[in-house]
mmCIF file of C-alpha atoms and ligand atoms in Angstrom:
data_model
loop_
_atom_site.group_PDB
_atom_site.id
_atom_site.type_symbol
_atom_site.label_atom_id
_atom_site.label_comp_id
_atom_site.label_asym_id
_atom_site.label_seq_id
_atom_site.Cartn_x
_atom_site.Cartn_y
_atom_site.Cartn_z
ATOM 1 C CA UNK E 88 154.355 255.062 92.901
ATOM 2 C CA UNK E 89 152.104 253.422 96.081
ATOM 3 C CA UNK E 90 148.820 255.345 94.814
ATOM 4 C CA UNK E 91 150.006 254.338 91.287
ATOM 5 C CA UNK E 92 149.544 250.920 92.364
ATOM 6 C CA UNK E 93 146.325 250.934 94.167
ATOM 7 C CA UNK E 94 144.932 252.589 91.650
ATOM 8 C CA UNK E 95 145.508 249.852 89.436
ATOM 9 C CA UNK E 96 143.938 247.812 91.911
ATOM 10 C CA UNK E 97 140.703 249.286 91.654
ATOM 11 C CA UNK E 98 140.445 249.755 88.440
ATOM 12 C CA UNK E 99 140.992 245.505 88.027
ATOM 13 C CA UNK E 100 139.519 244.723 90.842
ATOM 14 C CA UNK E 101 136.734 246.949 88.748
ATOM 15 C CA UNK E 102 137.420 245.399 86.024
ATOM 16 C CA UNK E 103 136.814 242.379 86.648
ATOM 17 C CA UNK E 104 133.730 242.926 88.273
ATOM 18 C CA UNK E 105 132.084 244.692 86.011
ATOM 19 C CA UNK E 106 132.783 242.174 83.411
ATOM 20 C CA UNK E 107 131.254 239.026 85.550
ATOM 21 C CA UNK E 108 128.581 240.461 87.627
ATOM 22 C CA UNK E 109 127.160 243.251 85.697
ATOM 23 C CA UNK E 110 128.076 243.243 82.308
ATOM 24 C CA UNK E 111 130.054 243.908 79.966
ATOM 25 C CA UNK E 112 128.847 246.985 78.848
ATOM 26 C CA UNK E 113 130.051 248.624 82.125
ATOM 27 C CA UNK E 114 132.768 247.049 81.571
ATOM 28 C CA UNK E 115 133.992 248.261 78.806
ATOM 29 C CA UNK E 116 132.960 251.498 79.925
ATOM 30 C CA UNK E 117 135.140 250.962 82.712
ATOM 31 C CA UNK E 118 138.119 251.162 80.166
ATOM 32 C CA UNK E 119 136.897 253.674 77.348
ATOM 33 C CA UNK E 120 137.207 255.977 81.207
ATOM 34 C CA UNK E 121 141.129 254.817 81.446
ATOM 35 C CA UNK E 122 141.458 255.714 77.392
ATOM 36 C CA UNK E 123 141.773 250.900 77.330
ATOM 37 C CA UNK E 124 139.481 251.147 73.992
ATOM 38 C CA UNK E 125 141.462 249.621 70.923
ATOM 39 C CA UNK E 126 140.722 251.183 68.370
ATOM 40 C CA UNK E 127 139.436 247.239 66.431
ATOM 41 C CA UNK E 128 137.115 247.633 68.881
ATOM 42 C CA UNK E 129 133.957 247.879 66.863
ATOM 43 C CA UNK E 130 133.883 244.775 64.828
ATOM 44 C CA UNK E 131 132.209 241.364 65.995
ATOM 45 C CA UNK E 132 135.255 240.467 67.864
ATOM 46 C CA UNK E 133 135.447 244.490 69.332
ATOM 47 C CA UNK E 134 134.318 243.877 73.160
ATOM 48 C CA UNK E 135 136.831 240.952 72.937
ATOM 49 C CA UNK E 136 139.859 243.745 72.261
ATOM 50 C CA UNK E 137 138.886 245.694 74.373
ATOM 51 C CA UNK E 138 138.921 243.264 77.478
ATOM 52 C CA UNK E 139 141.700 241.655 76.247
ATOM 53 C CA UNK E 140 144.162 244.744 75.355
ATOM 54 C CA UNK E 141 142.562 246.998 78.897
ATOM 55 C CA UNK E 142 142.912 243.452 81.128
ATOM 56 C CA UNK E 143 146.511 243.356 79.572
ATOM 57 C CA UNK E 144 147.244 246.238 79.848
ATOM 58 C CA UNK E 145 146.411 246.884 83.494
ATOM 59 C CA UNK E 146 147.903 243.179 84.786
ATOM 60 C CA UNK E 147 150.670 243.570 83.783
ATOM 61 C CA UNK E 148 152.780 246.781 84.465
ATOM 62 C CA UNK E 149 154.376 248.562 81.086
ATOM 63 C CA UNK E 150 157.470 247.989 81.505
ATOM 64 C CA UNK E 151 157.738 243.596 82.220
ATOM 65 C CA UNK E 152 160.596 242.677 79.728
ATOM 66 C CA UNK E 153 159.844 240.296 76.936
ATOM 67 C CA UNK E 154 162.133 237.221 77.379
ATOM 68 C CA UNK E 155 165.758 237.268 76.450
ATOM 69 C CA UNK E 156 168.373 234.867 74.795
ATOM 70 C CA UNK E 157 171.976 233.817 74.584
ATOM 71 C CA UNK E 158 173.469 234.019 71.373
ATOM 72 C CA UNK E 159 174.117 230.051 71.230
ATOM 73 C CA UNK E 160 169.384 230.622 71.410
ATOM 74 C CA UNK E 161 170.144 232.458 67.960
ATOM 75 C CA UNK E 162 168.174 230.365 65.287
ATOM 76 C CA UNK E 163 170.415 229.068 62.326
ATOM 77 C CA UNK E 164 167.456 229.687 60.180
ATOM 78 C CA UNK E 165 165.762 233.739 60.147
ATOM 79 C CA UNK E 166 162.525 233.113 57.970
ATOM 80 C CA UNK E 167 161.434 236.624 55.952
ATOM 81 C CA UNK E 168 157.821 237.228 55.758
ATOM 82 C CA UNK E 169 157.425 240.092 53.515
ATOM 83 C CA UNK E 170 159.792 240.515 51.539
ATOM 84 C CA UNK E 171 161.343 244.744 50.381
ATOM 85 C CA UNK E 172 159.616 246.789 48.526
ATOM 86 C CA UNK E 173 159.543 247.091 45.171
ATOM 87 C CA UNK E 174 158.728 250.215 44.533
ATOM 88 C CA UNK E 175 161.786 252.488 42.683
ATOM 89 C CA UNK E 176 161.701 255.008 45.176
ATOM 90 C CA UNK E 177 162.653 252.575 47.868
ATOM 91 C CA UNK E 178 165.065 251.131 45.378
ATOM 92 C CA UNK E 179 166.736 253.632 44.690
ATOM 93 C CA UNK E 180 167.310 253.943 47.903
ATOM 94 C CA UNK E 181 168.723 250.995 48.462
ATOM 95 C CA UNK E 182 171.297 251.386 45.044
ATOM 96 C CA UNK E 183 172.609 254.223 46.387
ATOM 97 C CA UNK E 184 173.743 252.355 50.422
ATOM 98 C CA UNK E 185 170.391 255.248 52.010
ATOM 99 C CA UNK E 186 172.603 257.853 51.597
ATOM 100 C CA UNK E 187 169.835 260.345 50.698
ATOM 101 C CA UNK E 188 166.825 257.948 52.815
ATOM 102 C CA UNK E 189 165.307 259.747 55.581
ATOM 103 C CA UNK E 190 163.502 258.517 58.881
ATOM 104 C CA UNK E 191 160.610 260.872 59.141
ATOM 105 C CA UNK E 192 159.595 262.234 63.427
ATOM 106 C CA UNK E 193 156.376 264.039 63.085
ATOM 107 C CA UNK E 194 152.752 264.984 64.458
ATOM 108 C CA UNK E 195 152.322 265.541 67.613
ATOM 109 C CA UNK E 196 156.219 266.543 68.788
ATOM 110 C CA UNK E 197 157.946 269.839 68.909
ATOM 111 C CA UNK E 198 160.439 269.225 66.920
ATOM 112 C CA UNK E 199 160.163 267.398 64.471
ATOM 113 C CA UNK E 200 162.578 265.969 62.939
ATOM 114 C CA UNK E 201 164.337 263.704 59.148
ATOM 115 C CA UNK E 202 166.735 261.050 60.778
ATOM 116 C CA UNK E 203 169.185 260.342 58.140
ATOM 117 C CA UNK E 204 170.462 256.267 59.205
ATOM 118 C CA UNK E 205 174.188 257.968 60.433
ATOM 119 C CA UNK E 206 173.169 259.755 62.534
ATOM 120 C CA UNK E 207 170.652 257.833 64.102
ATOM 121 C CA UNK E 208 173.364 255.413 64.342
ATOM 122 C CA UNK E 209 175.233 257.549 66.411
ATOM 123 C CA UNK E 210 172.593 258.081 69.232
ATOM 124 C CA UNK E 211 173.056 255.244 72.026
ATOM 125 C CA UNK E 212 172.207 251.924 70.390
ATOM 126 C CA UNK E 213 170.733 248.485 72.617
ATOM 127 C CA UNK E 214 171.156 245.431 71.757
ATOM 128 C CA UNK E 215 168.727 242.288 72.484
ATOM 129 C CA UNK E 216 167.969 238.659 71.076
ATOM 130 C CA UNK E 217 164.448 237.473 71.648
ATOM 131 C CA UNK E 218 162.197 235.774 70.095
ATOM 132 C CA UNK E 219 159.742 236.554 67.447
ATOM 133 C CA UNK E 220 156.262 234.620 66.321
ATOM 134 C CA UNK E 221 154.212 235.207 63.288
ATOM 135 C CA UNK E 222 150.520 235.296 63.507
ATOM 136 C CA UNK E 223 150.928 232.465 60.643
ATOM 137 C CA UNK E 224 152.531 230.124 63.526
ATOM 138 C CA UNK E 225 156.213 230.027 63.273
ATOM 139 C CA UNK E 226 159.080 231.964 64.364
ATOM 140 C CA UNK E 227 162.919 232.441 64.989
ATOM 141 C CA UNK E 228 165.382 233.843 67.510
ATOM 142 C CA UNK E 229 167.373 237.178 66.355
ATOM 143 C CA UNK E 230 170.023 239.045 67.891
ATOM 144 C CA UNK E 231 168.665 243.298 67.094
ATOM 145 C CA UNK E 232 170.165 246.820 68.000
ATOM 146 C CA UNK E 233 169.093 249.618 67.382
ATOM 147 C CA UNK E 234 168.319 252.997 68.795
ATOM 148 C CA UNK E 235 164.732 252.843 71.538
ATOM 149 C CA UNK E 236 162.526 254.531 69.971
ATOM 150 C CA UNK E 237 162.002 256.304 73.729
ATOM 151 C CA UNK E 238 165.454 258.241 73.349
ATOM 152 C CA UNK E 239 163.436 259.365 68.904
ATOM 153 C CA UNK E 240 160.602 260.386 71.280
ATOM 154 C CA UNK E 241 162.896 262.248 73.700
ATOM 155 C CA UNK E 242 164.759 264.035 70.860
ATOM 156 C CA UNK E 243 161.372 265.334 69.207
ATOM 157 C CA UNK E 244 159.521 265.956 72.305
ATOM 158 C CA UNK E 245 156.734 264.175 71.883
ATOM 159 C CA UNK E 246 153.910 265.642 73.357
ATOM 160 C CA UNK E 247 151.965 264.222 76.819
ATOM 161 C CA UNK E 248 148.264 264.222 74.140
ATOM 162 C CA UNK E 249 149.958 261.415 72.410
ATOM 163 C CA UNK E 250 148.241 258.361 72.678
ATOM 164 C CA UNK E 251 149.707 256.280 69.640
ATOM 165 C CA UNK E 252 152.772 256.204 67.101
ATOM 166 C CA UNK E 253 152.554 255.011 63.592
ATOM 167 C CA UNK E 254 154.804 253.089 61.821
ATOM 168 C CA UNK E 255 154.851 253.680 57.942
ATOM 169 C CA UNK E 256 156.844 251.824 56.348
ATOM 170 C CA UNK E 257 157.354 252.111 52.580
ATOM 171 C CA UNK E 258 154.937 248.620 51.199
ATOM 172 C CA UNK E 259 151.750 248.717 52.381
ATOM 173 C CA UNK E 260 151.635 247.326 56.340
ATOM 174 C CA UNK E 261 151.353 250.097 58.625
ATOM 175 C CA UNK E 262 151.236 249.465 62.167
ATOM 176 C CA UNK E 263 150.259 251.701 65.419
ATOM 177 C CA UNK E 264 151.940 251.269 68.769
ATOM 178 C CA UNK E 265 149.978 252.845 72.466
ATOM 179 C CA UNK E 266 152.454 255.243 74.334
ATOM 180 C CA UNK E 267 153.209 251.898 77.013
ATOM 181 C CA UNK E 268 154.638 249.709 73.769
ATOM 182 C CA UNK E 269 156.565 253.517 71.877
ATOM 183 C CA UNK E 270 158.457 254.168 75.718
ATOM 184 C CA UNK E 271 159.220 250.371 76.236
ATOM 185 C CA UNK E 272 162.839 250.612 76.447
ATOM 186 C CA UNK E 273 162.851 246.910 73.853
ATOM 187 C CA UNK E 274 161.297 248.713 71.641
ATOM 188 C CA UNK E 275 163.508 249.486 69.198
ATOM 189 C CA UNK E 276 164.623 251.363 65.561
ATOM 190 C CA UNK E 277 166.949 247.958 64.634
ATOM 191 C CA UNK E 278 169.640 248.480 61.289
ATOM 192 C CA UNK E 279 171.016 245.769 63.319
ATOM 193 C CA UNK E 280 170.652 241.563 63.127
ATOM 194 C CA UNK E 281 172.359 238.861 63.951
ATOM 195 C CA UNK E 282 175.614 241.278 64.533
ATOM 196 C CA UNK E 283 175.458 242.250 60.322
ATOM 197 C CA UNK E 284 173.497 244.656 58.768
ATOM 198 C CA UNK E 285 170.599 244.659 59.213
ATOM 199 C CA UNK E 286 168.925 242.639 55.752
ATOM 200 C CA UNK E 287 166.838 243.967 52.569
ATOM 201 C CA UNK E 288 163.887 241.041 54.014
ATOM 202 C CA UNK E 289 164.354 241.527 57.299
ATOM 203 C CA UNK E 290 163.770 244.953 57.135
ATOM 204 C CA UNK E 291 166.945 246.931 56.257
ATOM 205 C CA UNK E 292 167.189 250.754 56.517
ATOM 206 C CA UNK E 293 165.670 250.217 59.593
ATOM 207 C CA UNK E 294 162.896 248.640 61.300
ATOM 208 C CA UNK E 295 160.740 248.416 64.956
ATOM 209 C CA UNK E 296 161.001 246.159 67.102
ATOM 210 C CA UNK E 297 158.165 245.805 69.400
ATOM 211 C CA UNK E 298 159.219 242.749 71.358
ATOM 212 C CA UNK E 299 156.272 242.220 73.525
ATOM 213 C CA UNK E 300 153.937 241.476 70.673
ATOM 214 C CA UNK E 301 153.712 239.304 67.696
ATOM 215 C CA UNK E 302 156.030 239.588 64.460
ATOM 216 C CA UNK E 303 153.243 241.766 62.468
ATOM 217 C CA UNK E 304 153.795 244.785 65.070
ATOM 218 C CA UNK E 305 157.222 244.913 63.768
ATOM 219 C CA UNK E 306 157.440 247.452 60.807
ATOM 220 C CA UNK E 307 160.212 246.972 58.229
ATOM 221 C CA UNK E 308 161.125 249.014 55.232
ATOM 222 C CA UNK E 309 160.777 251.735 57.662
ATOM 223 C CA UNK E 310 160.022 255.894 56.319
ATOM 224 C CA UNK E 311 158.503 258.242 58.515
ATOM 225 C CA UNK E 312 157.137 257.826 62.497
ATOM 226 C CA UNK E 313 153.951 259.814 62.944
ATOM 227 C CA UNK E 314 152.654 260.381 66.719
ATOM 228 C CA UNK E 315 149.254 261.199 67.481
ATOM 229 C CA UNK E 316 146.748 261.408 69.826
ATOM 230 C CA UNK E 317 143.772 258.953 67.277
ATOM 231 C CA UNK E 318 144.275 256.896 64.680
ATOM 232 C CA UNK E 319 141.037 257.495 62.876
ATOM 233 C CA UNK E 320 142.422 259.684 59.804
ATOM 234 C CA UNK E 321 145.018 256.661 59.120
ATOM 235 C CA UNK E 322 143.508 254.298 56.871
ATOM 236 C CA UNK E 323 140.485 252.590 57.932
ATOM 237 C CA UNK E 324 141.113 253.618 61.395
ATOM 238 C CA UNK E 325 141.624 250.247 62.261
ATOM 239 C CA UNK E 326 145.389 250.879 64.045
ATOM 240 C CA UNK E 327 146.799 249.411 60.918
ATOM 241 C CA UNK E 328 146.695 247.466 58.078
ATOM 242 C CA UNK E 329 145.894 243.957 59.507
ATOM 243 C CA UNK E 330 143.692 244.666 61.363
ATOM 244 C CA UNK E 331 142.590 246.129 58.092
ATOM 245 C CA UNK E 332 143.007 242.149 57.056
ATOM 246 C CA UNK E 333 141.589 240.855 60.239
ATOM 247 C CA UNK E 334 143.987 240.602 63.319
ATOM 248 C CA UNK E 335 143.988 242.190 66.412
ATOM 249 C CA UNK E 336 145.611 245.486 66.920
ATOM 250 C CA UNK E 337 146.698 245.012 70.128
ATOM 251 C CA UNK E 338 149.255 241.613 69.371
ATOM 252 C CA UNK E 339 149.940 240.892 72.980
ATOM 253 C CA UNK E 340 151.949 237.354 73.399
HETATM 254 N N1 MTE A 553 156.734 246.709 56.228
HETATM 255 C C1 MTE A 553 157.068 245.748 56.477
HETATM 256 N N2 MTE A 553 156.378 245.388 57.581
HETATM 257 C C2 MTE A 553 156.531 243.970 57.976
HETATM 258 C C3 MTE A 553 155.905 242.791 58.096
HETATM 259 C C4 MTE A 553 155.638 243.220 55.694
HETATM 260 O O1 MTE A 553 155.590 242.834 55.534
HETATM 261 N N3 MTE A 553 156.352 244.280 55.865
HETATM 262 N N4 MTE A 553 156.038 241.590 58.123
HETATM 263 C C5 MTE A 553 155.368 241.674 59.377
HETATM 264 C C6 MTE A 553 155.151 240.015 59.681
HETATM 265 S S1 MTE A 553 153.805 239.600 59.318
HETATM 266 C C7 MTE A 553 156.015 239.655 60.877
HETATM 267 S S2 MTE A 553 156.018 238.261 61.345
HETATM 268 C C8 MTE A 553 157.471 240.507 60.335
HETATM 269 C C9 MTE A 553 159.094 239.616 60.144
HETATM 270 O O2 MTE A 553 160.379 239.631 60.298
HETATM 271 P P1 MTE A 553 161.207 238.621 59.424
HETATM 272 O O3 MTE A 553 160.779 238.633 57.268
HETATM 273 O O4 MTE A 553 161.934 239.668 59.741
HETATM 274 O O5 MTE A 553 160.532 237.527 60.330
HETATM 275 O O6 MTE A 553 157.441 241.487 60.055
HETATM 276 C C10 MTE A 553 156.244 242.136 60.020
HETATM 277 N N5 MTE A 553 157.060 243.047 58.968
HETATM 278 MO MO1 MO A 554 153.655 237.425 60.541
#
């Protein structure tokens, strides 16, 4: 533990010094050596993206928790951003009350599996009341219940080589998170909201909750999670549809 802390301290000092004195290219090289280059490092804002992500991951603990609220804080209105997919396949699964829906978990895992909703609901659950902020400037507080993604990663035997979990929904709004967020205790596969089943608009039957980042990382309408050590094979290789649209892959708040 002491080793890890002092290593973090040295790294942090190194990154900051390099950025200030030796120049940004040295800071980026240090970030690269520690695997802290975000997938969308290549664009106009690429250097900034790398420094933000790398310093965030070095300065704050992997386990730092997003703030949690009380039931009295739950917002009366929860806006929907990105309504349910109009895909026939999705509508048919909905019509049969998700009986035939499965969450496929594959990639760098020892035991790939397709989970039914019933199966997911029987696992130990976590309930948390959190604040969701959208990049468009609005936000709300809601209660979410689901199975921690960490539980699923343990079940399927995620490889130590894993670098990202890619969340693939029924619509085009796919995203990915790093393993610090994937193993984080507040990262859930949520099937309930405000004490009720997850409403269709809010991501039924299952959505991701990534509480330390902006709303768009919390992918709704999930159909598949792929564990991978490289994001390059997915879409344009930037780590999500939002980075492809010009937003940051790392959207920490
Ligand atoms: N599959 C999917 N997930 C998604 C979206 C979407 O359009 N499709 N919108 C994202 C955005 S921009 C935000 S702010 C939140 C909104 O969640 P809400 O509709 O429950 O408020 O979901 C995110 N997850
Ligand atoms: Mo959003």
